[in-house]
Amino acid sequence: MASQQVNHPLFARFYARLSSGMEGAGVAERRDALLAGLTGSVIEVGAGNGLNFRHYPDTVTSVLAVEPEPHLRELARAGAGEAKVPVTVTEGTAERLPADDGSFDAAVASLMLCSVADQAVALAEIRRVLRPGGELRFMEHVSSDSSTQRLVQRLVDVGLWPICFGGCHAGRDTVAAIAGAGFTVKDVDRYLLPESRLWPTTPHALGIAVRA
Ligand SMILES: C[S@@+](CC[C@H](N)C(=O)[O-])C[C@H]1O[C@@H](n2cnc3c(N)ncnc32)[C@H](O)[C@@H]1O
């Protein structure tokens, strides 16, 4: 059985600081695009410090935000009241979601499928809790389309990167993993954030996948 423990106290504090700066550098606008048009019940997986919460449209009826890391979960709970919609923050991992089969209209994964221990297990679990036809909204940094940057991603991923950044992998082909997990990938916007290839995590993909 997959572990329910994710404890990255240093990374959690680093991310809480770094992420608020990144919001002003273009991430906040991407969160609006990620969540636009969502309706009904939503499960957000690996919600971190809750930066998506204030971007949910009021057509969403409820959000169950699952976050395994204790410090980030505490910050998410503190921020849940800023949302226009009811948000409940709970403990759990992507590999073992605290939810019944087919119980959500949509799932949200942002900047977290890089960090799960096993993407296939996590995506199968997200698929399990979505109703047929339900949407997975994703915003992830992904493997590069530049062979040079891909090589850098591979090198950092076998080096200290995952240890330094809370289990993050720079070069996962997450869109292919989503398609391989029983989703139909409908729309994908690929972009660099920031607009540079110097950092291994700049290639991003933001899109919608439908549970087949
Ligand atoms: C870079 S942060 C992104 C947080 C948030 N989703 C956002 O968009 O700002 C990565 C998040 O993935 C979470 N995470 C790591 N492993 C996980 C797992 N196995 N299941 C669920 N969440 C996980 C971390 O605790 C952290 O909150």
XYZ file of C-alpha atoms and ligand atoms in Angstrom:
239
model
C 0.000 0.000 0.000
C 1.296 3.488 -0.866
C 2.542 5.617 2.020
C 0.190 8.300 3.383
C 3.132 10.290 4.686
C 4.659 13.243 2.856
C 6.837 15.240 5.207
C 9.060 17.871 3.653
C 9.297 20.563 6.350
C 12.086 22.569 4.708
C 10.633 22.387 1.208
C 7.175 23.268 2.560
C 8.509 26.503 4.070
C 10.562 27.263 0.953
C 7.526 26.683 -1.308
C 5.257 28.818 0.853
C 7.667 31.754 0.356
C 8.614 31.132 -3.273
C 5.083 30.485 -4.481
C 3.677 33.814 -3.348
C 6.340 35.577 -5.476
C 5.592 33.345 -8.464
C 1.894 34.275 -8.330
C 2.773 37.824 -9.363
C 5.053 36.532 -12.125
C 2.296 34.926 -14.172
C 1.166 31.886 -12.191
C -1.994 33.548 -10.835
C -3.303 34.168 -14.379
C -2.617 30.527 -15.219
C -4.624 29.437 -12.181
C -7.591 31.440 -13.530
C -7.271 29.585 -16.849
C -6.860 26.245 -15.066
C -10.126 26.580 -13.155
C -12.279 28.621 -15.574
C -15.686 27.100 -16.280
C -15.516 24.397 -13.623
C -18.848 23.340 -12.143
C -20.047 21.010 -9.390
C -17.915 19.120 -6.884
C -14.139 19.262 -7.183
C -11.283 17.350 -5.577
C -7.981 19.201 -5.588
C -5.049 16.852 -5.126
C -1.849 18.086 -3.478
C -3.345 21.509 -2.796
C -0.199 22.833 -1.122
C -0.739 26.154 0.647
C -4.051 26.661 -1.131
C -3.094 29.099 -3.868
C -5.823 27.848 -6.211
C -8.616 28.471 -3.736
C -9.427 32.091 -4.562
C -9.457 31.259 -8.295
C -12.387 28.802 -8.171
C -15.438 30.196 -9.981
C -18.679 30.381 -8.021
C -20.174 27.681 -10.271
C -18.188 25.174 -8.187
C -20.338 23.832 -5.352
C -17.583 22.361 -3.144
C -13.854 21.674 -3.110
C -12.209 18.845 -1.187
C -8.550 19.872 -0.999
C -6.232 16.964 -0.214
C -2.766 17.848 1.079
C -0.367 15.398 2.758
C 2.334 17.804 3.971
C 1.469 19.083 7.480
C 2.827 22.646 7.202
C 1.297 23.268 3.770
C -1.987 21.727 4.919
C -2.093 24.139 7.848
C -1.527 27.100 5.496
C -4.224 25.771 3.159
C -6.701 25.534 6.037
C -5.913 29.109 7.010
C -6.534 30.258 3.427
C -9.686 28.256 2.712
C -11.938 31.138 3.802
C -10.628 33.326 0.959
C -12.417 31.173 -1.608
C -15.806 32.155 -3.083
C -16.836 28.501 -2.697
C -16.811 26.060 0.251
C -13.361 24.464 0.618
C -12.590 21.590 2.994
C -8.919 20.767 3.526
C -8.023 17.222 4.470
C -5.036 14.921 4.855
C -4.303 12.294 2.207
C -2.131 11.436 -0.744
C -2.763 11.221 -4.456
C -1.976 7.520 -4.287
C -4.805 6.922 -1.817
C -7.471 9.592 -2.003
C -9.988 9.847 0.847
C -13.023 9.674 -1.474
C -15.546 7.242 -2.940
C -15.513 6.000 -6.522
C -17.046 8.412 -9.038
C -17.842 11.011 -6.382
C -16.502 14.181 -8.072
C -17.361 16.162 -11.198
C -13.777 17.367 -11.573
C -10.265 16.956 -10.216
C -7.478 19.525 -10.133
C -3.762 18.769 -10.183
C -1.405 21.729 -10.239
C 2.362 21.493 -9.915
C 2.068 18.212 -8.025
C 2.229 15.296 -10.489
C 5.973 16.051 -10.641
C 6.229 15.082 -6.978
C 4.071 12.000 -6.476
C 5.988 8.799 -5.879
C 4.174 6.936 -8.673
C 2.308 8.905 -11.362
C 0.455 5.860 -12.719
C -0.930 4.985 -9.282
C -1.860 8.612 -8.566
C -3.614 9.058 -11.929
C -5.498 5.772 -11.538
C -6.685 7.012 -8.159
C -7.767 10.405 -9.572
C -9.629 8.550 -12.321
C -11.317 6.332 -9.711
C -12.834 9.270 -7.796
C -14.068 11.082 -10.934
C -17.460 10.334 -12.414
C -17.456 9.107 -16.037
C -17.049 12.217 -18.203
C -15.526 14.148 -15.302
C -12.631 16.494 -16.011
C -9.077 16.479 -14.774
C -7.762 20.051 -14.934
C -3.957 20.055 -14.870
C -1.193 22.642 -14.749
C 2.175 20.950 -14.489
C 5.772 21.556 -15.383
C 6.724 18.850 -17.855
C 9.463 17.347 -20.003
C 10.913 19.822 -22.480
C 10.536 19.793 -26.259
C 14.186 20.897 -26.470
C 16.636 17.983 -26.445
C 19.238 20.058 -24.581
C 16.814 21.061 -21.865
C 15.537 17.466 -21.677
C 19.087 16.279 -21.053
C 19.437 18.829 -18.242
C 16.120 17.623 -16.807
C 17.310 14.004 -16.850
C 20.567 14.931 -15.154
C 18.955 16.932 -12.363
C 16.327 14.238 -11.811
C 18.969 11.607 -11.051
C 20.872 14.141 -8.950
C 19.880 16.243 -5.982
C 16.787 17.926 -7.487
C 14.133 15.614 -5.996
C 15.889 15.664 -2.623
C 16.099 19.472 -2.567
C 12.582 20.154 -3.903
C 10.224 17.890 -2.006
C 10.342 14.928 -4.397
C 9.881 17.072 -7.534
C 11.090 15.674 -10.871
C 11.866 18.213 -13.565
C 11.406 16.076 -16.650
C 8.306 13.927 -16.343
C 6.174 13.489 -19.462
C 3.019 14.142 -17.488
C 0.669 14.760 -20.433
C 1.558 11.338 -21.876
C 1.060 9.794 -18.425
C -2.422 11.366 -18.182
C -3.354 10.059 -21.639
C -2.036 6.631 -20.660
C -4.134 6.555 -17.511
C -7.553 6.406 -19.181
C -8.142 10.093 -19.914
C -8.834 11.807 -23.217
C -6.622 14.875 -23.308
C -8.728 17.609 -24.945
C -6.833 20.860 -24.748
C -3.228 21.495 -23.852
C -1.543 24.879 -23.705
C 2.244 24.536 -23.583
C 4.335 27.477 -22.399
C 7.564 28.442 -20.662
C 7.280 30.008 -17.201
C 9.393 31.994 -16.715
C 10.108 32.591 -20.419
C 13.543 30.951 -20.336
C 15.191 27.569 -20.799
C 17.848 28.177 -18.167
C 15.842 26.566 -15.362
C 14.862 22.895 -15.835
C 11.245 23.363 -14.760
C 10.205 26.156 -17.131
C 8.264 24.009 -19.709
C 4.642 23.789 -18.573
C 1.445 22.190 -19.808
C -2.006 23.411 -18.792
C -5.010 21.479 -19.983
C -8.182 19.488 -19.628
C -8.439 15.711 -19.718
C -11.743 13.857 -19.637
C -12.218 10.606 -17.760
C -12.963 8.038 -20.443
C 5.011 22.447 -5.741
S 3.759 22.095 -4.581
C 2.285 22.626 -5.460
C 1.163 22.949 -4.537
C -0.139 23.420 -5.202
N -0.784 22.346 -5.922
C 0.043 24.619 -6.092
O -0.458 24.607 -7.237
O 0.642 25.606 -5.643
C 3.672 20.312 -4.677
C 2.598 19.756 -3.787
O 2.442 18.349 -4.016
C 2.239 17.745 -2.758
N 2.532 16.324 -2.843
C 3.733 15.710 -2.872
N 3.585 14.369 -2.924
C 2.252 14.144 -2.931
C 1.455 12.973 -2.952
N 2.002 11.768 -2.990
N 0.115 13.120 -2.930
C -0.450 14.346 -2.896
N 0.245 15.489 -2.867
C 1.576 15.385 -2.879
C 3.164 18.502 -1.842
O 2.892 18.284 -0.481
C 2.910 19.915 -2.301
O 1.791 20.463 -1.679
